[in-house]
mmCIF file with all atom_site columns, C-alpha atoms in Angstrom:
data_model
loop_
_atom_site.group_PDB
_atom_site.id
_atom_site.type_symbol
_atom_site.label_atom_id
_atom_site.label_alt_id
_atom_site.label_comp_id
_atom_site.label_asym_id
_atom_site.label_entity_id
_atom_site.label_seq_id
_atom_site.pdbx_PDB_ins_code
_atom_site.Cartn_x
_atom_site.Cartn_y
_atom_site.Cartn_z
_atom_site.occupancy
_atom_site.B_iso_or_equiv
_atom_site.pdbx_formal_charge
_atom_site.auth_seq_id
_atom_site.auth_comp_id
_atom_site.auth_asym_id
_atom_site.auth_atom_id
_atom_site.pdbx_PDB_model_num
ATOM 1   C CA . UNK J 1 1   ? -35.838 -14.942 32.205  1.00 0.00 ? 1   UNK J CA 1
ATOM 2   C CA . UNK J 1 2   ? -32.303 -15.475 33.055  1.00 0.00 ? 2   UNK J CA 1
ATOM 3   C CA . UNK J 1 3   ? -32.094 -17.745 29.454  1.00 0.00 ? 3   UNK J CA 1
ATOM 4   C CA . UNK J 1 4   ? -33.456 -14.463 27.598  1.00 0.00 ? 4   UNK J CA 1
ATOM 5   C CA . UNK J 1 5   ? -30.784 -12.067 29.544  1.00 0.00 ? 5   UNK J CA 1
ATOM 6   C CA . UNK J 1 6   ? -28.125 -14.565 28.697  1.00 0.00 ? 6   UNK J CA 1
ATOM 7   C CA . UNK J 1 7   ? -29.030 -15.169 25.123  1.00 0.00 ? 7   UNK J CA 1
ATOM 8   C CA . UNK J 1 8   ? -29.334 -11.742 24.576  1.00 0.00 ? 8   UNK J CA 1
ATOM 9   C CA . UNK J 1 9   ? -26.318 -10.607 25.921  1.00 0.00 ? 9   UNK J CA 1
ATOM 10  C CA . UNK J 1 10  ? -24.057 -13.442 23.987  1.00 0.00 ? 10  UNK J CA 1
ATOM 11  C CA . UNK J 1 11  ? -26.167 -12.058 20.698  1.00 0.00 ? 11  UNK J CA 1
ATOM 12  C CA . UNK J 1 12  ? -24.919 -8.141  21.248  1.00 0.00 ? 12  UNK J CA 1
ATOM 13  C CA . UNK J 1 13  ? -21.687 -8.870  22.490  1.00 0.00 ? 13  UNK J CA 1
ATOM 14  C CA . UNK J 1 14  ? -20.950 -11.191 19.476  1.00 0.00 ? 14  UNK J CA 1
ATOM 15  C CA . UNK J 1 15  ? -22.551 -8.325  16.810  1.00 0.00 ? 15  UNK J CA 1
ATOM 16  C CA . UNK J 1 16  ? -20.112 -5.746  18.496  1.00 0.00 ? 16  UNK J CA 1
ATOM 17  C CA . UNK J 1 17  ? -17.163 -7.717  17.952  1.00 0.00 ? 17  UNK J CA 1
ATOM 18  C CA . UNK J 1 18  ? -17.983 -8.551  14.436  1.00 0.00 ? 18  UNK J CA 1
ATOM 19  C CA . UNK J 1 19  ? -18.387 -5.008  14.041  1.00 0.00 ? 19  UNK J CA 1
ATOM 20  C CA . UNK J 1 20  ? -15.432 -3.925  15.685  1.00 0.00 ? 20  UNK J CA 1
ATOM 21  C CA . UNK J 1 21  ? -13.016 -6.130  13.352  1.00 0.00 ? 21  UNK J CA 1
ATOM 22  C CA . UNK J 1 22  ? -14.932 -5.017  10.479  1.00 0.00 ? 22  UNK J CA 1
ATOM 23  C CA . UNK J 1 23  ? -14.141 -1.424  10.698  1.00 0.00 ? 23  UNK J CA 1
ATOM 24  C CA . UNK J 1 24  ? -11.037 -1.847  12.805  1.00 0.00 ? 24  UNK J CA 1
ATOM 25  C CA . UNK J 1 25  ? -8.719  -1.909  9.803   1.00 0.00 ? 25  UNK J CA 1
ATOM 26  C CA . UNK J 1 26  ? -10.002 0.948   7.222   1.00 0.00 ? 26  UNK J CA 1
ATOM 27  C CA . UNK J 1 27  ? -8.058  0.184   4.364   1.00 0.00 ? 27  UNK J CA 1
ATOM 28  C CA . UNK J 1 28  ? -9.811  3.609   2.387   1.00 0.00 ? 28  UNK J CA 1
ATOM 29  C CA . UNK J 1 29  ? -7.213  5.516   4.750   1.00 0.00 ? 29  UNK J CA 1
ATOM 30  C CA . UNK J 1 30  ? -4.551  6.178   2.704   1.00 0.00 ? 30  UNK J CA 1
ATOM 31  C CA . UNK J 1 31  ? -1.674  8.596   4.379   1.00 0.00 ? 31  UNK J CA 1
ATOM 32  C CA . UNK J 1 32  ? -0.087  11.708  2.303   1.00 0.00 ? 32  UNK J CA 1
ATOM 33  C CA . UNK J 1 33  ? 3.251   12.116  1.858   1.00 0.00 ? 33  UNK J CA 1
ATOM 34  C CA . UNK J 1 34  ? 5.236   15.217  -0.358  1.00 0.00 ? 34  UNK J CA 1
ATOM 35  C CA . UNK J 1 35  ? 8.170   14.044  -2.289  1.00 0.00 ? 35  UNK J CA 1
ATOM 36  C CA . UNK J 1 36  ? 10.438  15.789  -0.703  1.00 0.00 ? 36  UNK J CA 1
ATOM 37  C CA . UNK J 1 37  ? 9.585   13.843  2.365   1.00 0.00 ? 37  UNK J CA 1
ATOM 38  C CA . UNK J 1 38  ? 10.411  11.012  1.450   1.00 0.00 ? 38  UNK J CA 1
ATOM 39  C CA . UNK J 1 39  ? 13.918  9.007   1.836   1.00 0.00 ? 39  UNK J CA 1
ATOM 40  C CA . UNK J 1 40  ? 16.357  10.223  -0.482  1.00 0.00 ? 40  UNK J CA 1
ATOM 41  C CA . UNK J 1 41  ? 16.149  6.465   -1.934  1.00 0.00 ? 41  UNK J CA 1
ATOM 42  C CA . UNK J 1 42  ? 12.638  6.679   -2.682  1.00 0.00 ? 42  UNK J CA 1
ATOM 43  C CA . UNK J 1 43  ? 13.429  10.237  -4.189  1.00 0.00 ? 43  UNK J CA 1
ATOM 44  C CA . UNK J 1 44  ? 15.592  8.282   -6.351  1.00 0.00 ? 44  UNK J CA 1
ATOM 45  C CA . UNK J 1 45  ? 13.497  6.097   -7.570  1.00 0.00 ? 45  UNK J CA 1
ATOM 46  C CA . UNK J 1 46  ? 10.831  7.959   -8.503  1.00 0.00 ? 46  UNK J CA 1
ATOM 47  C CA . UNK J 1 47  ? 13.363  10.116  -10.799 1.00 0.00 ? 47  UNK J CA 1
ATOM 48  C CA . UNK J 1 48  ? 14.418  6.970   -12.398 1.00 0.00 ? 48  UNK J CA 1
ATOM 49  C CA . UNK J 1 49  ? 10.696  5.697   -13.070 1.00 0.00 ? 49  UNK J CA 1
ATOM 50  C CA . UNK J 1 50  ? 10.331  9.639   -14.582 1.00 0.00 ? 50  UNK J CA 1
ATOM 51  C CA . UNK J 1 51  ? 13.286  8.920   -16.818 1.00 0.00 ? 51  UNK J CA 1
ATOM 52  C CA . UNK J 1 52  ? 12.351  5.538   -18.018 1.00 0.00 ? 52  UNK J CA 1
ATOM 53  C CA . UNK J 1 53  ? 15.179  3.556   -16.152 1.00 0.00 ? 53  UNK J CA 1
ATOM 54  C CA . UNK J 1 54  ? 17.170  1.634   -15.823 1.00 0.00 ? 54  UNK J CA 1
ATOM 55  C CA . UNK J 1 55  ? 16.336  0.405   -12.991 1.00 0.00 ? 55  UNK J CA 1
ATOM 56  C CA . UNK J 1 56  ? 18.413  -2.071  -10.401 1.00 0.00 ? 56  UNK J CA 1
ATOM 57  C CA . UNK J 1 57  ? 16.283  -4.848  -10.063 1.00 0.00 ? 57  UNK J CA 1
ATOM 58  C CA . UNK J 1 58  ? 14.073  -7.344  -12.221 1.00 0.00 ? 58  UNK J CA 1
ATOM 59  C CA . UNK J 1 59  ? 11.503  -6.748  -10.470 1.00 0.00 ? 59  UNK J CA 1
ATOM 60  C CA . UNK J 1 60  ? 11.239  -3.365  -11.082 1.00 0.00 ? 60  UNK J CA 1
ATOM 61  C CA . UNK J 1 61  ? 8.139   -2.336  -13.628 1.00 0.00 ? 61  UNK J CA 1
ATOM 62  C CA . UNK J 1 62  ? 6.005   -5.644  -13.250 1.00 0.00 ? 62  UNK J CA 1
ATOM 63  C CA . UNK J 1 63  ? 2.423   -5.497  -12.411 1.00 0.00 ? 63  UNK J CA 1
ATOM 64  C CA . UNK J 1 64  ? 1.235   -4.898  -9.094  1.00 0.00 ? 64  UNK J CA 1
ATOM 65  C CA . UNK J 1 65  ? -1.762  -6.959  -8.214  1.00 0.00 ? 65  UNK J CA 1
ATOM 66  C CA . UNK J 1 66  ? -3.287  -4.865  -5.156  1.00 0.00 ? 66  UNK J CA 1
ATOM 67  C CA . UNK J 1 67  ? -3.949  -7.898  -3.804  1.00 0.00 ? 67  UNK J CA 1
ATOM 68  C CA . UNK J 1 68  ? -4.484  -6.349  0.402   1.00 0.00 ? 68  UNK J CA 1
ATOM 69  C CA . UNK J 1 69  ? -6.659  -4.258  -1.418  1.00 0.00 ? 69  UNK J CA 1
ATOM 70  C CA . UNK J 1 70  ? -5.255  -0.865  0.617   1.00 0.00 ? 70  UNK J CA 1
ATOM 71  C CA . UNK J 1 71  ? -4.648  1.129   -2.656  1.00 0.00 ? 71  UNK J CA 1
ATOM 72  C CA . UNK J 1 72  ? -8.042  2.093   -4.641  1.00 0.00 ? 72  UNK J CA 1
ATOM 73  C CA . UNK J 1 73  ? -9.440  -0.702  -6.793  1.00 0.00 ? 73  UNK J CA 1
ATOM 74  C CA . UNK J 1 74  ? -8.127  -1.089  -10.269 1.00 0.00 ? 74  UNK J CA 1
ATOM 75  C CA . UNK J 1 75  ? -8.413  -3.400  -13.423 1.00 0.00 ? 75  UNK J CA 1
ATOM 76  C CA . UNK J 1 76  ? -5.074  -5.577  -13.261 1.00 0.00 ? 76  UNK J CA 1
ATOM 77  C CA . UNK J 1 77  ? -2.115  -3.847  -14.590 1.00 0.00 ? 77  UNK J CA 1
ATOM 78  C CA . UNK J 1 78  ? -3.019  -0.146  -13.530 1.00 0.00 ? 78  UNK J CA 1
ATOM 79  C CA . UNK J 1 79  ? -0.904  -0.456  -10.612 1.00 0.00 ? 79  UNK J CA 1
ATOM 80  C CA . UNK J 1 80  ? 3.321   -1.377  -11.126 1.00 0.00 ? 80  UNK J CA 1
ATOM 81  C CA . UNK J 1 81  ? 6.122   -1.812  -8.565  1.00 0.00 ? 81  UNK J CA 1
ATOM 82  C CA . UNK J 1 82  ? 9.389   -0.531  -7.700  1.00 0.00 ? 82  UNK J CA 1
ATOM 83  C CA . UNK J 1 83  ? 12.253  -1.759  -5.183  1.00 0.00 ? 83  UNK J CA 1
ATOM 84  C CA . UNK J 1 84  ? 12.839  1.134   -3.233  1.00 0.00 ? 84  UNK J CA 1
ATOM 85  C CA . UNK J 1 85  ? 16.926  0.523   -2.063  1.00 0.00 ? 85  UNK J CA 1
ATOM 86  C CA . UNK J 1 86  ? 17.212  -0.038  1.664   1.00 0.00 ? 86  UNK J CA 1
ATOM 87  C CA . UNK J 1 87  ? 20.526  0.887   3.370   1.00 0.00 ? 87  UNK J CA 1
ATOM 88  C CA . UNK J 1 88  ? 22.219  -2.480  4.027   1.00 0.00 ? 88  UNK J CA 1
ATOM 89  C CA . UNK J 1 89  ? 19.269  -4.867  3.218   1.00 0.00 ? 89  UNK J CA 1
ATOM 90  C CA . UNK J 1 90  ? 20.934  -7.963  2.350   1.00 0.00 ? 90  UNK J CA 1
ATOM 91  C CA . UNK J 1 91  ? 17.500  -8.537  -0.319  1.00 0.00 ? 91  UNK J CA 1
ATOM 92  C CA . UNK J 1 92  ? 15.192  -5.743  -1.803  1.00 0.00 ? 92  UNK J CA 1
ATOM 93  C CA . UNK J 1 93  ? 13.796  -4.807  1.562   1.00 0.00 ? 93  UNK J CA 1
ATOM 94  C CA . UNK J 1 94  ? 10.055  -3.981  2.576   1.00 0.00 ? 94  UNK J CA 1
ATOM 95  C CA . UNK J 1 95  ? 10.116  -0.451  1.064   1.00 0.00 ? 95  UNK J CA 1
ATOM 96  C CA . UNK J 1 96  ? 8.741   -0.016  -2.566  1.00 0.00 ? 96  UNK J CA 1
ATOM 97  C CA . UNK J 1 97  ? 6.999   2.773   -5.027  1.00 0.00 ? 97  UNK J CA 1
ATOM 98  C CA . UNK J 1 98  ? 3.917   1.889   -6.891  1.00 0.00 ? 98  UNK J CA 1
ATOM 99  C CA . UNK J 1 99  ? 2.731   3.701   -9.521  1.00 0.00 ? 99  UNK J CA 1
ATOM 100 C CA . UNK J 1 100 ? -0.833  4.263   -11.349 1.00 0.00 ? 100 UNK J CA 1
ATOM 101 C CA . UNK J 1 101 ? -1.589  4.708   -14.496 1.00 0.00 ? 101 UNK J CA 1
ATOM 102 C CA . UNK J 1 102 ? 0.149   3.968   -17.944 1.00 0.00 ? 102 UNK J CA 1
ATOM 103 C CA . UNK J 1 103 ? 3.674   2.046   -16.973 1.00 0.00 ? 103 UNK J CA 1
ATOM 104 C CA . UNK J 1 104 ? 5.183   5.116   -19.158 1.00 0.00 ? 104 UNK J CA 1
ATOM 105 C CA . UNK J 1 105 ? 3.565   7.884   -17.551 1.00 0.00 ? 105 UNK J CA 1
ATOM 106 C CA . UNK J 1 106 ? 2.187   7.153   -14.492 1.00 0.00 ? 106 UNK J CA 1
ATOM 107 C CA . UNK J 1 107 ? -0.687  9.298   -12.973 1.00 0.00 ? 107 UNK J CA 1
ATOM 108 C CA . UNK J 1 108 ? 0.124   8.660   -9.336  1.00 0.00 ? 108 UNK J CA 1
ATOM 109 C CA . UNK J 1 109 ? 2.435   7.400   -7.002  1.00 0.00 ? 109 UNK J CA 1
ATOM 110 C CA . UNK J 1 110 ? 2.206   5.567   -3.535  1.00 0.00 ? 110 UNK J CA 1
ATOM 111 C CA . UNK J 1 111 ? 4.793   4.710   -1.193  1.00 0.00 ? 111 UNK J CA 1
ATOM 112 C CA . UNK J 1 112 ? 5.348   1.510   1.185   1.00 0.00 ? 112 UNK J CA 1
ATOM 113 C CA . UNK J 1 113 ? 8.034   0.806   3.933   1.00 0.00 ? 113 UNK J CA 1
ATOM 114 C CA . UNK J 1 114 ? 6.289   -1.846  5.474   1.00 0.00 ? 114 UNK J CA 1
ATOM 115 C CA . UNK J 1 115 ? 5.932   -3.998  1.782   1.00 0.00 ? 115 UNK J CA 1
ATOM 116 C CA . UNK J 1 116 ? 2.487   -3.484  1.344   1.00 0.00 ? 116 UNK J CA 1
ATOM 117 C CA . UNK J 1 117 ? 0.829   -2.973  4.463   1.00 0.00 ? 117 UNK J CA 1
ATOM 118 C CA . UNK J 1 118 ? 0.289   0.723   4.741   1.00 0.00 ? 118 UNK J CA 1
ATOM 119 C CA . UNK J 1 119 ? 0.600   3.242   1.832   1.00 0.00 ? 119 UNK J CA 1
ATOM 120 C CA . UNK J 1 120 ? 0.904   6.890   1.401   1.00 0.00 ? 120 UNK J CA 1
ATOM 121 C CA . UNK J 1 121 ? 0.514   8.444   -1.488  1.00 0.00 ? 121 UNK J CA 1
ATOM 122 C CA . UNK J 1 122 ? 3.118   10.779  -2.975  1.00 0.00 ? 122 UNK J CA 1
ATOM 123 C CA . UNK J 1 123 ? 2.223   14.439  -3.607  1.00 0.00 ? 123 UNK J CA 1
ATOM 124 C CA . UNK J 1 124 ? 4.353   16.782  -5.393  1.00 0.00 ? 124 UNK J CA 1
#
């Protein structure tokens, strides 16, 4: 009897932490953010992607793979990237734009400052 109780217990307790770290990290939730809340870098940024360029780093425009999966699925090459200037960063930083849709006239938006692991997408 005790074996059962034991077994038992070891068997639920197990399923609820699988379960737990399965839906502990939602990665559907994205945030919203408006434009105008948004650093005055990122602002920036986004006008420049609107325009065309140029843009300050090489970086800038090359395929984002979506690889943490956080942003809704897409075929390869839907999603691009852009360095988002950080006040005295001594590299690119952690905070970036990424864009969906045609590299020339993107359909939406998205906004990191933690490079990649949260989003918010930009509204207008």
């Amino acid at each position: 009897m005790k074996v059962k109780f034991i077994t038992r217990f070891f068997l639920f307790f197990a399923t609820f932490l699988l379960s737990y770290n399965a839906f502990a990290f939602d990665s559907g939730a994205l945030g919203v953010v408006s434009v105008n809340d948004l650093p005055r870098e990122a602002q920036q940024t986004i006008a420049m992607i609107r325009q065309g360029g140029p843009f300050p780093y090489d970086k800038d425009g090359s395929v984002f793979g979506n690889y943490e999966k956080v942003l809704p699925q897409q075929k390869r090459g839907y999603y691009r990237e852009y360095t988002v200037k950080t006040p005295r960063a001594r590299n690119r930083g952690a905070r970036r734009i990424i864009t969906g849709g045609e590299k020339s006239k993107p359909r939406e938006y998205y906004y990191t400052a933690d490079h990649y692991r949260s989003f918010k997408r930009v509204m207008e």
